[in-house]
Coordinates of C-alpha atoms and ligand atoms in Angstrom, one line a residue:
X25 CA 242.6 121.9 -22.8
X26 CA 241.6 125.9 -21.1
X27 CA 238.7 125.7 -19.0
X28 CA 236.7 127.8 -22.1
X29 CA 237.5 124.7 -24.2
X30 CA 236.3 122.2 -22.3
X31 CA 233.2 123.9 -20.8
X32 CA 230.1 122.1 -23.0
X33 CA 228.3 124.7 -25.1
X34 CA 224.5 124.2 -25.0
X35 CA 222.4 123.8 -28.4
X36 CA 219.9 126.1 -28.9
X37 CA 216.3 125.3 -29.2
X38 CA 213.9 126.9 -31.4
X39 CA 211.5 129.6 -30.0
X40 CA 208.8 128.2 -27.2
X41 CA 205.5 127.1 -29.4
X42 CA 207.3 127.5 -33.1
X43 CA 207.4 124.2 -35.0
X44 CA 210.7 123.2 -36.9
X45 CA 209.7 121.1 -40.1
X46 CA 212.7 119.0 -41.2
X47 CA 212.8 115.9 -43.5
X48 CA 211.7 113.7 -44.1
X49 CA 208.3 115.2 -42.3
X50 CA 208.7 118.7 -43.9
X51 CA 207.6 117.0 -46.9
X52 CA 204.0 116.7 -46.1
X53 CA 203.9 120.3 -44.7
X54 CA 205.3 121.8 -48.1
X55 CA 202.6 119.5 -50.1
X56 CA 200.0 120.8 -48.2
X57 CA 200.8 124.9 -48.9
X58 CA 202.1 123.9 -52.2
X59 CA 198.2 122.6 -53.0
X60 CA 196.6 124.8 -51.3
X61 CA 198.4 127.6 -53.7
X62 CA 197.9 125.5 -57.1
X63 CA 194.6 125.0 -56.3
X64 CA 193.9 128.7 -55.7
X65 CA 195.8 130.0 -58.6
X66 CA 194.0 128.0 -60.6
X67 CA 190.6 129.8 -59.8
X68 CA 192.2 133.2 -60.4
X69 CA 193.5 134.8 -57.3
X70 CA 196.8 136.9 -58.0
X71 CA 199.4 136.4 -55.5
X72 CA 199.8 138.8 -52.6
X73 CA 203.2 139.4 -50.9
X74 CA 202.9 141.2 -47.4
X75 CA 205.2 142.6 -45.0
X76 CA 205.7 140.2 -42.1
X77 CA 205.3 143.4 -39.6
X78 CA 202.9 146.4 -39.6
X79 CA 202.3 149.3 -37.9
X80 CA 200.4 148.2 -34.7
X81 CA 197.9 150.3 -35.0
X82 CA 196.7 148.4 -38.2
X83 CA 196.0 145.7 -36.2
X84 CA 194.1 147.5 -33.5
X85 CA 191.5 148.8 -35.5
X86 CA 191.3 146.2 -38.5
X87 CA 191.0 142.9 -36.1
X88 CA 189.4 144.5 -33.1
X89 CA 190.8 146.1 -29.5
X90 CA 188.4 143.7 -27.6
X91 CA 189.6 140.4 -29.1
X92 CA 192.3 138.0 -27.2
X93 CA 194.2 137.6 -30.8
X94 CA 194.8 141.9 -30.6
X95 CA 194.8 142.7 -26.5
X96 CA 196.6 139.5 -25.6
X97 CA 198.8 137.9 -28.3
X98 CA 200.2 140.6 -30.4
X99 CA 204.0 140.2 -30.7
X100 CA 204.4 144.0 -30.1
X101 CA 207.5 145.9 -30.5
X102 CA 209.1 149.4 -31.1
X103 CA 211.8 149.3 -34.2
X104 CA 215.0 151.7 -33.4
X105 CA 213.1 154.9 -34.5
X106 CA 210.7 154.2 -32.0
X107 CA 207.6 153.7 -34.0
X108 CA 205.5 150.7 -32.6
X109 CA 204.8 147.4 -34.8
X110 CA 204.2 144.5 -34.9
X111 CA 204.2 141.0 -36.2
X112 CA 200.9 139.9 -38.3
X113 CA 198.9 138.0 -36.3
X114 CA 196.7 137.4 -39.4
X115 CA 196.9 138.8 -43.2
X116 CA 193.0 140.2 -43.6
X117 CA 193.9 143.5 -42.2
X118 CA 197.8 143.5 -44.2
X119 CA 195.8 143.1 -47.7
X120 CA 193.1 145.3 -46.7
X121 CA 196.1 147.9 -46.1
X122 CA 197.9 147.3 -49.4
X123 CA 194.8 147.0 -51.7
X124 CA 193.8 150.5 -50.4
X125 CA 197.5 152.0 -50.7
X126 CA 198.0 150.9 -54.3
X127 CA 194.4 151.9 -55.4
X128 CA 193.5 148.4 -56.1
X129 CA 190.3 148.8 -55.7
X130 CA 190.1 151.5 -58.2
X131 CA 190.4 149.1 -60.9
X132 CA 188.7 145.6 -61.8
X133 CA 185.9 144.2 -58.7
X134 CA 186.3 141.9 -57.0
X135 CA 189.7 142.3 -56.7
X136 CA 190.8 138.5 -55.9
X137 CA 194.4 138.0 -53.9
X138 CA 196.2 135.0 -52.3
X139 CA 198.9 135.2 -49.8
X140 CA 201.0 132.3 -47.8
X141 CA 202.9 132.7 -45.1
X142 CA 204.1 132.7 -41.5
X143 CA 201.4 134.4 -38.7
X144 CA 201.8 135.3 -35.1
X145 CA 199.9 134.8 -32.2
X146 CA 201.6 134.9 -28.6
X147 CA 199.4 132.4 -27.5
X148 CA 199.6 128.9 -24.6
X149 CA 201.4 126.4 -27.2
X150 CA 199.3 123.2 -26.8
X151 CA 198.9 120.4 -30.0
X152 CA 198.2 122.4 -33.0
X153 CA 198.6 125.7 -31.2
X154 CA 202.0 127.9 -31.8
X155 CA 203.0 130.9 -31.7
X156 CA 204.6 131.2 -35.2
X157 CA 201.6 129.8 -37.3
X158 CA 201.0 128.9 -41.3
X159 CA 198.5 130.4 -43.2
X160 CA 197.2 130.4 -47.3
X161 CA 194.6 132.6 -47.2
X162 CA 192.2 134.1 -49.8
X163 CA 190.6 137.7 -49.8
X164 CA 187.8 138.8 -52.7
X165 CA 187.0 142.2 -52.4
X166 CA 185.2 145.0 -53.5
X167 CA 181.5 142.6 -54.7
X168 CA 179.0 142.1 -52.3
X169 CA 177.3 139.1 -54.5
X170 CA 176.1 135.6 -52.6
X171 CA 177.6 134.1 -55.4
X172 CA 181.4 134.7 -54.7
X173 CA 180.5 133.6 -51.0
X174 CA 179.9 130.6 -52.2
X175 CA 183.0 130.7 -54.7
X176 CA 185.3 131.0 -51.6
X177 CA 183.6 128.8 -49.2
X178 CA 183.7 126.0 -52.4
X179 CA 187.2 126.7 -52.8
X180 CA 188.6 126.0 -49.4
X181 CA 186.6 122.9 -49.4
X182 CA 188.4 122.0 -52.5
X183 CA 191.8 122.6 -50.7
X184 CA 191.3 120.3 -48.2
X185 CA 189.9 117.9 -50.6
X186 CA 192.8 118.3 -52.7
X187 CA 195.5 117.5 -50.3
X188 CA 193.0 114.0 -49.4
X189 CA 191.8 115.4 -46.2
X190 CA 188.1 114.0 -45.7
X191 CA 187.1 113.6 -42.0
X192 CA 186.0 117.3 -41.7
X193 CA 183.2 119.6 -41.4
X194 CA 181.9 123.0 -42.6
X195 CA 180.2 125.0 -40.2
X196 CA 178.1 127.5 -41.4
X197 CA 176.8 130.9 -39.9
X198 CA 175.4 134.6 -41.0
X199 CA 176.4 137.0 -38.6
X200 CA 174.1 139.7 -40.1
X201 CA 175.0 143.1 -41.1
X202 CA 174.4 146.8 -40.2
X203 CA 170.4 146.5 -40.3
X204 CA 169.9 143.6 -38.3
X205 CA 173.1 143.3 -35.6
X206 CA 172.9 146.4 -33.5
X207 CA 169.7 145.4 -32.4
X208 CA 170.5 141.4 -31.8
X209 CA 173.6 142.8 -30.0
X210 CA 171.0 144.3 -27.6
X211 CA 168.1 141.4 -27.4
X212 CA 171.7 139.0 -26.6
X213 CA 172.8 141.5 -24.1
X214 CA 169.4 141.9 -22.4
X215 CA 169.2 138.1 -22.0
X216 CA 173.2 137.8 -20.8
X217 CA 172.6 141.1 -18.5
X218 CA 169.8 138.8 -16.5
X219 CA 171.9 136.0 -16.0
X220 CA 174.1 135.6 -13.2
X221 CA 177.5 135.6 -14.6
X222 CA 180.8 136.3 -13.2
X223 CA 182.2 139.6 -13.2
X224 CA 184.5 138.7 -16.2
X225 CA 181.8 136.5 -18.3
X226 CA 180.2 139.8 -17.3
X227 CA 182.3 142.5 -18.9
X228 CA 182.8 140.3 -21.9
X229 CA 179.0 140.9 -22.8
X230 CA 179.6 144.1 -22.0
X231 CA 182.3 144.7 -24.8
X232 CA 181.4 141.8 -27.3
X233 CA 178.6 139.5 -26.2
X234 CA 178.9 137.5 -29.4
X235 CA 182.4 135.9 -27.4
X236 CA 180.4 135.0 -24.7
X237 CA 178.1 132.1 -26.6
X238 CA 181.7 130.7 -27.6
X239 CA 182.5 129.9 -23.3
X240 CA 183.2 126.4 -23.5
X241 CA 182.0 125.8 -20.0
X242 CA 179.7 123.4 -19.4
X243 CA 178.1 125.7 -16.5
X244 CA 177.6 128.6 -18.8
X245 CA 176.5 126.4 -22.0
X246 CA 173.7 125.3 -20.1
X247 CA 172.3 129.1 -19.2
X248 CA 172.8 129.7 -22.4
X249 CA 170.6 126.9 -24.1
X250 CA 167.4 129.4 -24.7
X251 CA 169.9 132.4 -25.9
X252 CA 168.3 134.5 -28.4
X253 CA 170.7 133.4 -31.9
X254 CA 171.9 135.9 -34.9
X255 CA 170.1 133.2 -37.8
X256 CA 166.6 134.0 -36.3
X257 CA 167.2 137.6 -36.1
X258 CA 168.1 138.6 -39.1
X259 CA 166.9 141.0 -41.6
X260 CA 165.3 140.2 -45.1
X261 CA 167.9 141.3 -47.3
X262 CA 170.9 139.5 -44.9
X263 CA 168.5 136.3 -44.9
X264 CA 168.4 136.3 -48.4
X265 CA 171.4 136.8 -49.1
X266 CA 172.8 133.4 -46.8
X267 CA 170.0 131.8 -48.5
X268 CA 171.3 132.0 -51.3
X269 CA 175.1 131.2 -50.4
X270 CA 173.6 127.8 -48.8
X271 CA 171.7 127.6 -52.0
X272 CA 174.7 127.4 -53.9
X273 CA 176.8 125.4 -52.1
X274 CA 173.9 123.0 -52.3
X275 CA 174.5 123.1 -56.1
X276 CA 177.9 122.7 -55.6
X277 CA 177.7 119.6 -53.8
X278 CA 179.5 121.3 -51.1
X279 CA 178.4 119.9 -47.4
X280 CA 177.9 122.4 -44.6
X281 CA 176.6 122.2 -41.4
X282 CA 174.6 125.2 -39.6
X283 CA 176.0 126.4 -37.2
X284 CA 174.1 129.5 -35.4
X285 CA 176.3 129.7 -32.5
X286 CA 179.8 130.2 -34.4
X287 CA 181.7 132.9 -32.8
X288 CA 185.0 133.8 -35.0
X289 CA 187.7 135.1 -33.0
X290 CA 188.1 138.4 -35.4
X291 CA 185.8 141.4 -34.8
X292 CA 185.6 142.4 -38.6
X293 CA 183.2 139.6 -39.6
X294 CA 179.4 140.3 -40.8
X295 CA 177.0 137.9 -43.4
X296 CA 178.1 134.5 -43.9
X297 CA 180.8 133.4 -41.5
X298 CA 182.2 129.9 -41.3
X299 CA 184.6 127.1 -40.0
X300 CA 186.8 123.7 -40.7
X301 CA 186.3 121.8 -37.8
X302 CA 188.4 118.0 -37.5
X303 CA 187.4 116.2 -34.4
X304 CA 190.8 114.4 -35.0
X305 CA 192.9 117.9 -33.3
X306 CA 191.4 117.6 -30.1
X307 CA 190.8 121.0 -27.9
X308 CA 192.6 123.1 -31.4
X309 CA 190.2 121.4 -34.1
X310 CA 189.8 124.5 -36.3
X311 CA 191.6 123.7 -39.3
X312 CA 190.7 127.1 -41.4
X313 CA 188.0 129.2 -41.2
X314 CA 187.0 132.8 -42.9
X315 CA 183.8 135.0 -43.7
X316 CA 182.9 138.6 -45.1
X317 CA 183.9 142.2 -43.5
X318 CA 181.8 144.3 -45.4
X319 CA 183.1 147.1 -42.8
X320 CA 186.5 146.7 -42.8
X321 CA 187.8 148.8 -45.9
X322 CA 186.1 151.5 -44.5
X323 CA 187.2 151.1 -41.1
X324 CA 190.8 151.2 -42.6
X325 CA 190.3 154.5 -44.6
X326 CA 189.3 153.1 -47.7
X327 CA 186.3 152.8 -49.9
X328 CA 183.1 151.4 -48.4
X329 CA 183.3 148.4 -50.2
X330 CA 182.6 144.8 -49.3
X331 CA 184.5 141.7 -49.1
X332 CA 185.0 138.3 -48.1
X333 CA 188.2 135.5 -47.6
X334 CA 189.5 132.5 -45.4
X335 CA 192.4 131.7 -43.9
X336 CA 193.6 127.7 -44.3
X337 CA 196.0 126.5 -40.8
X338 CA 198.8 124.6 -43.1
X339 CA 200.1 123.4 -39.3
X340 CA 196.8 122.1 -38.1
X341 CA 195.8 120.7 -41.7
X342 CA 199.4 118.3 -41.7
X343 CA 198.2 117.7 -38.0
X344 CA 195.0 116.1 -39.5
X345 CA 196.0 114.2 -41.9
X346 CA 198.5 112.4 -39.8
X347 CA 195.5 111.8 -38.0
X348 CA 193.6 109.8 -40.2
X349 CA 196.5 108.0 -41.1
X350 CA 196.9 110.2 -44.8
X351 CA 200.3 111.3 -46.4
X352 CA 200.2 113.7 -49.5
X353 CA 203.4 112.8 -50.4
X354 CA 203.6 108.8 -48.7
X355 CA 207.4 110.4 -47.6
X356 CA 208.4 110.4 -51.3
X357 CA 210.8 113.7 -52.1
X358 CA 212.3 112.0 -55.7
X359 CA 211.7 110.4 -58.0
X360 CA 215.0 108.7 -58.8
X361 CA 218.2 108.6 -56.3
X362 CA 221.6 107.4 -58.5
X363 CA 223.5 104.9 -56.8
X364 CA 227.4 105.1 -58.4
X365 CA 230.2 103.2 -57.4
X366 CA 233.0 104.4 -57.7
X367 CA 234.6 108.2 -59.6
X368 CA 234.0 107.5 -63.4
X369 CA 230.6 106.4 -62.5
X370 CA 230.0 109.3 -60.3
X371 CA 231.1 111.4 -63.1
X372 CA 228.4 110.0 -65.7
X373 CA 225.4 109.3 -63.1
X374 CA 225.7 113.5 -62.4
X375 CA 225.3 114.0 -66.3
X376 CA 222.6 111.5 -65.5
X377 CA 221.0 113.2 -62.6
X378 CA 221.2 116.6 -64.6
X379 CA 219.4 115.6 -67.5
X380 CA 216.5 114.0 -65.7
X381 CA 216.0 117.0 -63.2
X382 CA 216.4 119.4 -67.1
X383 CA 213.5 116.6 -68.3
X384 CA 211.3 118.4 -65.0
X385 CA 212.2 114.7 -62.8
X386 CA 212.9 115.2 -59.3
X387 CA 216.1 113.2 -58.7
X388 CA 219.1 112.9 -56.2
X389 CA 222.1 111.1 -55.8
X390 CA 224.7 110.2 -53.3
X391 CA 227.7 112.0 -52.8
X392 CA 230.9 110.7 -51.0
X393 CA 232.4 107.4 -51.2
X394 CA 229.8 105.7 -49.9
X395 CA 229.1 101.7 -50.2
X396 CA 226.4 100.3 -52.0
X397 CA 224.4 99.5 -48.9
X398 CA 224.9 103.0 -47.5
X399 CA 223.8 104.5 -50.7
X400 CA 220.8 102.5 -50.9
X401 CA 220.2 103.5 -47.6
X402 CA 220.1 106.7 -48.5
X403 CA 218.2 106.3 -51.5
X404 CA 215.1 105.1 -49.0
X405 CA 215.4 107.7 -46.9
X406 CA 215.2 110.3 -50.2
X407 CA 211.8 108.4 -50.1
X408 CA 213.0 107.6 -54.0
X409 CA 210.8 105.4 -56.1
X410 CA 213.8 104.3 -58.3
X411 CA 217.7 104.1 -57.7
X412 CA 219.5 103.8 -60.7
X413 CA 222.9 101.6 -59.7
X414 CA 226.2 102.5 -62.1
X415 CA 228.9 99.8 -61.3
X416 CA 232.1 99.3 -62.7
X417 CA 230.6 96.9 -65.1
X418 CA 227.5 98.6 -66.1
X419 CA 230.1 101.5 -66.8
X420 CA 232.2 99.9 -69.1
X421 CA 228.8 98.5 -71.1
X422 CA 227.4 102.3 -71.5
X423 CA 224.0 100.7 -68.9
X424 CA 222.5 101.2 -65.8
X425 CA 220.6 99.6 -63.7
X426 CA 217.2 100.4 -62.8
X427 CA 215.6 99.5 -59.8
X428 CA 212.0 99.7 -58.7
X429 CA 212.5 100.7 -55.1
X430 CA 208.4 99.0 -54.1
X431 CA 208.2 95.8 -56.2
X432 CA 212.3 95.3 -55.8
X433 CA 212.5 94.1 -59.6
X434 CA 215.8 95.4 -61.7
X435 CA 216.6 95.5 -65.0
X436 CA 219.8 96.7 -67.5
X437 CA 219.0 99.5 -69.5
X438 CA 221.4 101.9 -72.1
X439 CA 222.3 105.0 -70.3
X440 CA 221.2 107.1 -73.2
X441 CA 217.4 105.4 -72.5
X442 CA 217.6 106.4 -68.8
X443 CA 215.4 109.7 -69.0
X444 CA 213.1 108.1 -71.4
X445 CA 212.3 104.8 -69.6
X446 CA 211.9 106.3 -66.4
X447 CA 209.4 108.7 -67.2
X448 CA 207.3 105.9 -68.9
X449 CA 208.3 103.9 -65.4
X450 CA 206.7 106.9 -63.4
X451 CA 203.5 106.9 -65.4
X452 CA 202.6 103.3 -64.4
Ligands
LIG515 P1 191.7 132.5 -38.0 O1 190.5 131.7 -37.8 O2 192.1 133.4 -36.8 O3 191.3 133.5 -39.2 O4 192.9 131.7 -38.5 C1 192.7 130.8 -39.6 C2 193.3 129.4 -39.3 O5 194.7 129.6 -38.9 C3 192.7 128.7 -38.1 O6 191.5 128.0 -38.5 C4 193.8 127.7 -37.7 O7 193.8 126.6 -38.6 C5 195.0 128.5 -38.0 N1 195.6 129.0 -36.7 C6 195.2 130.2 -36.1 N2 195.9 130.3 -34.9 C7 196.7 129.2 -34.9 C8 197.7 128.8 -33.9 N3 198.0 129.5 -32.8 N4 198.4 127.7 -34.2 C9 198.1 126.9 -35.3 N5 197.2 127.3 -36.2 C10 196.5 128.4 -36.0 C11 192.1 134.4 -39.7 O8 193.3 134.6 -39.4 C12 191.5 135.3 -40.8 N6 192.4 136.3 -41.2 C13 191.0 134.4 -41.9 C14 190.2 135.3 -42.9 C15 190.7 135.7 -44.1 N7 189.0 135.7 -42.8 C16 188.7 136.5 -43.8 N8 189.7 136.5 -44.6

C-alpha cells in the first residue's frame, strides 16, 4: 500500500456553532417551520424569497451601526468584483429592501410577506446559540393601525401553540415613537450619566442607553432599580395606541406579560415591541421576538411608511419542546413502510407503495435483500405506523398483511383494498 494510501483521511466537521439536522431528529425541526409557514399562510401573508447575502451596507443602516448583531457578528465579505456583502444576519432589513425595489408598497396596504430561512450571526455558539440560525418571520407594512399589532403578535402565539409548545411567555413593551423617545433617551441618559459606571457600560449609554437596562449584571441591575422606564414616558397618541394593542390581545385571549424593561437587540424598533421567552433554554431563552419600525422604510430610501413583524427561532423552538418533553411528529416520518420478501413481491409492494404515496400517504419501503427482521427494523426506525408484509404466500393469494406497528395486531387483507383500508386505519 503507498504511504498516500494508507495515510488516514480525516472527516470533516460541519462549521463551528452550525447545527446539522439529520433523521430521525430532523423530523421535528422540519414540523416546526413547516407549521409555522401553514399557519401563516393561512392568515394571508404572501411568501417572500430573499437573497441569502446583501450589500453590507444594507445592514448597517437598516439594523443599526451601534448594535453587537451589525459591529460584531456580521459575516462580512468582499465577492470577486470587490463589492462588500454580506450574509443576512436577519430578514427585516432584506424585505424592507425588496418591497421598496419592486414598488410594493405602491399598491395594496399593508402589504403582508412571509419568509423562512437560514440567518447569520458570528456569535459565541453556546445551547441554542449558532452561528447559522432559522428563522419564519412575518413583516406587515405600510398601516400604522393597533389592530394589525395585535394581528401579528396573535399570530406568533398561534405558531407556537400550533406546534404544542405551551411553557412560554409573551413579554410585552412600547418603545415609543418620534414624539416621546428623544426626550426619554435624555431623562435615561441623565440618570445613567450620574451613576458610576465603567468606562464601557459608559460609552454604551453614550451611543444607545436603551442596551444598557438589558446588562445582566447583578451589580448594575441593582443601580438601575429606580431608572426612569419608556411605558411611563410616553406620549398620548403612543400610549393609546399600546393601549389599544393590549386591549386587543385581551380580546383575543392572548396572554402577555409587561415588560417595561425589554431591550431588543435591533435598533429599528419603536411602539409595541415584544418577546417569547421559555425558561426551559437556559441563558438563550428567547424563542422569537419582533415589534414595529415605523422608521425604517424611510431610513432605507423608501416611503415614510410604517410597519411591524417578528421573527420565530425554528432552532431554539425544537430546543423547547424537547424540553418539556413534546414531539410534533412523536419520530413518525410515514405512514406505512412495505416489508417484501423476496423479488416478485418487491415488484408488487412498489406498485403498492406508489399508489398510496399518488392517494397523498406518506409511505416507504425497504430496498435490498433484506430479512424480515432487518426490514422490520427498518420500518421502526421510518417511525412507520403500519408495515404492510408481502410473503411468498400472501403473494400467491393476491393479500397483504397489515400490521399496526403500536398495538402489534395483524390482519390479511386483498392487495387491491390496501390504499383504502389504510386510510380508514389512519383516521382511527
Ligand atoms: P431577533 O430577536 O434578532 O429578531 O431574532 C428572532 C429570533 O431568532 C430570536 O428570538 C431567536 O429565537 C432566534 N435567534 C436569533 N439569534 C439566534 C442564534 N444565534 N441562534 C439561534 N437562534 C437565534 C430579528 O431577527 C428580527 N428581524 C425579527 C423581526 C421581524 N422584527 C420585526 N420583524
Amino acid at each position: 500500500m503507498s504511504d498516500a494510501k494508507s495515510a488516514k483521511i480525516q472527516p470533516f466537521a460541519a462549521p463551528k456553532g452550525v447545527p446539522d439536522y439529520v433523521p430521525p431528529a430532523s423530523a421535528d425541526f422540519h414540523a416546526v417551520r413547516s407549521t409555522f409557514e401553514t399557519v401563516i399562510h393561512n392568515s394571508g401573508y404572501g411568501h417572500i424569497e430573499l437573497p441569502v447575502f446583501e450589500e453590507t451596507a444594507l445592514f448597517a443602516r437598516g439594523v443599526g451601526e451601534s448594535t453587537d448583531v451589525v459591529s460584531k457578528e456580521m459575516y462580512t465579505f468582499s465577492d470577486r468584483g470587490g463589492r462588500s456583502v454580506t450574509l443576512r444576519p436577519e430578514g427585516t432589513a432584506g424585505v424592507m429592501r425588496a418591497v421598496i425595489e419592486h414598488n410594493l408598497d405602491r399598491g395594496q396596504l399593508p402589504v403582508k410577506l412571509t419568509y423562512s430561512g437560514p440567518f447569520f450571526r458570528y456569535e459565541r455558539p453556546q445551547a441554542g446559540r449558532y452561528r447559522q440560525l432559522q428563522q419564519v418571520g412575518v413583516e406587515a407594512i405600510g398601516v400604522d393601525d393597533p389592530a394589525l399589532d395585535a394581528e401579528v403578535v396573535g399570530l406568533a402565539d398561534r405558531c407556537y401553540r400550533a406546534v404544542g409548545l405551551t411553557g412560554y411567555r409573551l413579554e410585552l413593551t412600547s418603545l415609543g415613537d418620534d414624539s416621546c423617545r428623544p426626550a426619554y433617551r435624555q431623562t435615561l441618559q441623565d440618570f445613567l450619566f450620574a451613576l458610576p459606571l465603567d468606562e464601557e457600560t459608559r460609552k454604551r449609554a453614550e451611543i444607545n442607553p436603551l442596551r444598557v437596562l438589558d446588562d445582566k449584571r447583578p451589580e448594575v441591575q441593582e443601580m438601575l432599580a429606580d431608572a426612569p422606564l419608556m411605558p411611563d414616558h410616553l406620549s398620548p397618541a403612543a400610549r393609546e395606541h399600546f393601549e389599544t394593542v393590549t386591549g386587543l390581545l385581551d380580546d383575543m385571549g392572548v396572554e402577555y406579560v409587561l415588560n417595561p424593561r425589554l431591550v431588543r437587540g435591533l435598533d429599528y424598533y419603536t411602539k409595541t415591541c415584544f418577546e417569547f421567552v421559555h425558561d426551559g433554554l437556559g441563558a438563550q431563552s428567547g424563542i422569537g421576538g419582533g415589534g414595529r419600525y415605523d422608521g425604517l422604510m424611510a431610513q432605507l430610501g423608501g416611503q415614510d411608511l410604517s410597519g411591524i413583524g417578528f421573527g420565530l427561532g425554528v432552532d431554539r423552538t425544537v430546543l423547547a419542546l424537547a424540553a418539556e418533553g413534546v414531539s410534533p411528529t412523536s419520530g413518525r416520518r410515514v405512514d406505512v413502510y412495505g416489508v417484501p420478501m423476496g423479488t416478485a413481491a418487491k415488484r408488487t409492494m412498489a406498485v403498492v407503495i406508489d399508489q398510496l404515496r399518488r392517494a397523498g400517504l406518506s409511505a416507504d419501503m425497504s430496498y435490498g435483500d433484506r430479512g424480515l427482521k432487518g426490514a422490520m427494523k427498518g420500518a421502526d426506525r421510518a417511525g412507520a405506523r403500519f408495515a404492510l408484509v408481502l410473503g411468498e404466500q400472501e403473494l400467491a393469494d393476491g393479500t397483504v398483511v397489515l400490521r399496526d406497528l403500536g398495538s402489534r395486531e395483524q390482519r390479511e387483507i386483498p392487495v387491491a383494498e390496501v390504499v383504502a383500508t389504510v386510510q380508514q386505519a389512519l383516521t382511527r
